[in-house]
PDB file of C-alpha atoms in Angstrom:
ATOM      1  CA  GLN A 257    -173.977   3.087-119.553  1.00  0.00           C
ATOM      2  CA  VAL A 258    -175.950   2.955-116.530  1.00  0.00           C
ATOM      3  CA  GLN A 259    -176.038   5.792-113.878  1.00  0.00           C
ATOM      4  CA  LEU A 260    -176.872   5.098-110.378  1.00  0.00           C
ATOM      5  CA  VAL A 261    -178.149   8.242-108.110  1.00  0.00           C
ATOM      6  CA  GLU A 262    -178.574   7.888-104.389  1.00  0.00           C
ATOM      7  CA  SER A 263    -180.682   9.933-102.158  1.00  0.00           C
ATOM      8  CA  GLY A 264    -181.892  10.092 -98.575  1.00  0.00           C
ATOM      9  CA  GLY A 265    -178.796  10.068 -96.361  1.00  0.00           C
ATOM     10  CA  GLY A 266    -178.517  12.702 -93.705  1.00  0.00           C
ATOM     11  CA  LEU A 267    -177.629  13.073 -89.803  1.00  0.00           C
ATOM     12  CA  VAL A 268    -180.047  11.083 -87.437  1.00  0.00           C
ATOM     13  CA  GLN A 269    -179.931   9.974 -83.518  1.00  0.00           C
ATOM     14  CA  ALA A 270    -179.305   6.473 -82.656  1.00  0.00           C
ATOM     15  CA  GLY A 271    -182.429   4.488 -82.828  1.00  0.00           C
ATOM     16  CA  GLY A 272    -184.003   6.621 -85.638  1.00  0.00           C
ATOM     17  CA  SER A 273    -184.730   5.640 -89.190  1.00  0.00           C
ATOM     18  CA  LEU A 274    -183.783   6.669 -92.746  1.00  0.00           C
ATOM     19  CA  ARG A 275    -184.833   5.485 -95.770  1.00  0.00           C
ATOM     20  CA  LEU A 276    -182.189   5.576 -99.186  1.00  0.00           C
ATOM     21  CA  SER A 277    -183.314   5.616-102.683  1.00  0.00           C
ATOM     22  CA  CYS A 278    -181.524   5.163-105.769  1.00  0.00           C
ATOM     23  CA  ALA A 279    -182.576   6.225-109.223  1.00  0.00           C
ATOM     24  CA  ALA A 280    -181.221   4.260-112.274  1.00  0.00           C
ATOM     25  CA  SER A 281    -180.973   5.636-115.502  1.00  0.00           C
ATOM     26  CA  GLY A 282    -179.366   4.837-118.882  1.00  0.00           C
ATOM     27  CA  SER A 283    -179.137   1.494-120.357  1.00  0.00           C
ATOM     28  CA  ILE A 284    -181.866  -0.251-117.957  1.00  0.00           C
ATOM     29  CA  PHE A 285    -181.958  -3.121-119.759  1.00  0.00           C
ATOM     30  CA  MET A 286    -178.427  -4.159-118.534  1.00  0.00           C
ATOM     31  CA  ILE A 287    -179.509  -4.356-114.675  1.00  0.00           C
ATOM     32  CA  ASP A 288    -179.673  -7.493-112.923  1.00  0.00           C
ATOM     33  CA  ASP A 289    -179.336  -7.592-109.076  1.00  0.00           C
ATOM     34  CA  MET A 290    -178.930  -4.452-107.057  1.00  0.00           C
ATOM     35  CA  GLY A 291    -177.958  -3.533-103.583  1.00  0.00           C
ATOM     36  CA  TRP A 292    -176.303  -1.469-101.514  1.00  0.00           C
ATOM     37  CA  TYR A 293    -172.444  -1.027 -99.777  1.00  0.00           C
ATOM     38  CA  ARG A 294    -171.504   0.936 -97.115  1.00  0.00           C
ATOM     39  CA  GLN A 295    -167.849   2.326 -96.017  1.00  0.00           C
ATOM     40  CA  ALA A 296    -167.230   3.746 -92.794  1.00  0.00           C
ATOM     41  CA  PRO A 297    -163.556   5.828 -92.330  1.00  0.00           C
ATOM     42  CA  GLY A 298    -160.767   3.028 -91.496  1.00  0.00           C
ATOM     43  CA  LYS A 299    -163.012   0.216 -92.390  1.00  0.00           C
ATOM     44  CA  GLN A 300    -163.371  -2.381 -95.437  1.00  0.00           C
ATOM     45  CA  ARG A 301    -166.203  -1.849 -97.900  1.00  0.00           C
ATOM     46  CA  GLU A 302    -168.927  -4.095 -97.227  1.00  0.00           C
ATOM     47  CA  LEU A 303    -172.344  -4.891 -99.028  1.00  0.00           C
ATOM     48  CA  VAL A 304    -174.999  -4.260 -96.750  1.00  0.00           C
ATOM     49  CA  ALA A 305    -178.067  -5.719 -98.515  1.00  0.00           C
ATOM     50  CA  SER A 306    -178.708  -6.883-102.059  1.00  0.00           C
ATOM     51  CA  ILE A 307    -181.988  -8.013-104.022  1.00  0.00           C
ATOM     52  CA  ARG A 308    -182.697  -9.899-107.264  1.00  0.00           C
ATOM     53  CA  SER A 309    -184.253  -8.625-110.440  1.00  0.00           C
ATOM     54  CA  ASP A 310    -187.449 -10.616-109.219  1.00  0.00           C
ATOM     55  CA  GLY A 311    -187.675  -8.410-106.249  1.00  0.00           C
ATOM     56  CA  ASN A 312    -187.855 -11.370-103.866  1.00  0.00           C
ATOM     57  CA  THR A 313    -184.560 -13.013-103.006  1.00  0.00           C
ATOM     58  CA  LYS A 314    -182.660 -10.851-100.621  1.00  0.00           C
ATOM     59  CA  TYR A 315    -179.275 -10.845 -99.073  1.00  0.00           C
ATOM     60  CA  PHE A 316    -178.482  -8.742 -95.548  1.00  0.00           C
ATOM     61  CA  VAL A 317    -175.272  -8.651 -93.625  1.00  0.00           C
ATOM     62  CA  ASP A 318    -175.586 -10.206 -90.159  1.00  0.00           C
ATOM     63  CA  SER A 319    -175.296  -7.038 -88.423  1.00  0.00           C
ATOM     64  CA  VAL A 320    -178.294  -5.159 -90.086  1.00  0.00           C
ATOM     65  CA  LYS A 321    -180.426  -8.198 -90.360  1.00  0.00           C
ATOM     66  CA  GLY A 322    -183.954  -7.521 -88.577  1.00  0.00           C
ATOM     67  CA  ARG A 323    -183.477  -3.431 -88.782  1.00  0.00           C
ATOM     68  CA  PHE A 324    -182.796  -2.735 -92.817  1.00  0.00           C
ATOM     69  CA  THR A 325    -185.062  -3.686 -95.223  1.00  0.00           C
ATOM     70  CA  ILE A 326    -184.221  -3.472 -99.112  1.00  0.00           C
ATOM     71  CA  SER A 327    -187.057  -3.429-101.893  1.00  0.00           C
ATOM     72  CA  ARG A 328    -187.047  -2.068-105.413  1.00  0.00           C
ATOM     73  CA  ASP A 329    -189.424  -0.846-108.299  1.00  0.00           C
ATOM     74  CA  ASN A 330    -188.393  -2.029-111.262  1.00  0.00           C
ATOM     75  CA  ALA A 331    -191.031   0.540-113.103  1.00  0.00           C
ATOM     76  CA  LYS A 332    -189.256   3.595-111.722  1.00  0.00           C
ATOM     77  CA  TYR A 333    -186.101   1.770-112.018  1.00  0.00           C
ATOM     78  CA  ALA A 334    -185.294   2.346-108.461  1.00  0.00           C
ATOM     79  CA  VAL A 335    -184.002   0.479-105.220  1.00  0.00           C
ATOM     80  CA  TYR A 336    -184.749   1.640-101.576  1.00  0.00           C
ATOM     81  CA  LEU A 337    -182.965   0.721 -98.255  1.00  0.00           C
ATOM     82  CA  GLN A 338    -185.304   1.167 -95.109  1.00  0.00           C
ATOM     83  CA  MET A 339    -182.927   1.681 -92.172  1.00  0.00           C
ATOM     84  CA  ASN A 340    -184.469   1.407 -88.693  1.00  0.00           C
ATOM     85  CA  SER A 341    -182.977   1.219 -85.211  1.00  0.00           C
ATOM     86  CA  LEU A 342    -179.944   2.653 -86.306  1.00  0.00           C
ATOM     87  CA  LYS A 343    -176.494   2.731 -84.416  1.00  0.00           C
ATOM     88  CA  PRO A 344    -173.660   4.723 -84.807  1.00  0.00           C
ATOM     89  CA  GLU A 345    -171.819   1.924 -86.481  1.00  0.00           C
ATOM     90  CA  ASP A 346    -174.075   2.283 -89.219  1.00  0.00           C
ATOM     91  CA  THR A 347    -172.241   5.481 -89.901  1.00  0.00           C
ATOM     92  CA  ALA A 348    -170.735   5.498 -93.463  1.00  0.00           C
ATOM     93  CA  ILE A 349    -171.389   6.293 -96.979  1.00  0.00           C
ATOM     94  CA  TYR A 350    -173.840   4.163 -98.625  1.00  0.00           C
ATOM     95  CA  TYR A 351    -173.457   3.188-102.347  1.00  0.00           C
ATOM     96  CA  CYS A 352    -176.315   2.232-104.690  1.00  0.00           C
ATOM     97  CA  VAL A 353    -174.949  -0.725-106.677  1.00  0.00           C
ATOM     98  CA  ALA A 354    -176.139  -2.771-109.495  1.00  0.00           C
ATOM     99  CA  GLY A 355    -174.914  -5.817-111.696  1.00  0.00           C
ATOM    100  CA  ARG A 356    -175.163  -6.911-115.070  1.00  0.00           C
ATOM    101  CA  LEU A 357    -177.828  -9.204-116.517  1.00  0.00           C
ATOM    102  CA  ARG A 358    -176.075 -12.533-116.090  1.00  0.00           C
ATOM    103  CA  GLN A 359    -172.729 -11.341-114.904  1.00  0.00           C
ATOM    104  CA  ILE A 360    -170.660 -11.858-111.635  1.00  0.00           C
ATOM    105  CA  GLY A 361    -170.552  -8.955-108.731  1.00  0.00           C
ATOM    106  CA  PHE A 362    -171.992  -5.400-108.982  1.00  0.00           C
ATOM    107  CA  ASP A 363    -170.281  -3.366-111.890  1.00  0.00           C
ATOM    108  CA  TYR A 364    -172.425  -0.248-111.791  1.00  0.00           C
ATOM    109  CA  TRP A 365    -171.717   2.592-108.564  1.00  0.00           C
ATOM    110  CA  GLY A 366    -173.539   5.597-107.770  1.00  0.00           C
ATOM    111  CA  GLN A 367    -171.604   8.547-105.921  1.00  0.00           C
ATOM    112  CA  GLY A 368    -172.718   7.606-102.289  1.00  0.00           C
ATOM    113  CA  THR A 369    -174.720   9.199 -99.769  1.00  0.00           C
ATOM    114  CA  GLN A 370    -173.532   9.893 -96.394  1.00  0.00           C
ATOM    115  CA  VAL A 371    -175.444   8.498 -93.161  1.00  0.00           C
ATOM    116  CA  THR A 372    -174.342   9.828 -89.788  1.00  0.00           C
ATOM    117  CA  VAL A 373    -175.839   8.158 -86.443  1.00  0.00           C
ATOM    118  CA  SER A 374    -175.050  10.256 -83.590  1.00  0.00           C
ATOM    119  CA  SER A 375    -175.268   8.714 -80.323  1.00  0.00           C
TER     120      SER A 375
END
């Protein structure tokens, strides 16, 4: 009922920046919180960042604090992840996620976009 499509991934050198975008479509009224997960080969999937529907309350995993920012544009049904000072450890597939209104967790997932950071 909700579709999420990510874009903006690619190959970047350490210290560089990328901006990931996620466009939502379908039953937009069902979307509450949004965020970004990532999964690297051989590692657990982790929540990188999330943002509430009001666009103010945000969460970042410790490893990206001070380097990544998350924002959303409700008029465009979009969420963004600005990634600065990228490190090789940030290499992963990044997934856009969205939660349902007044529900626990993230129920909608995008297809993922690859981010590769070279040393």
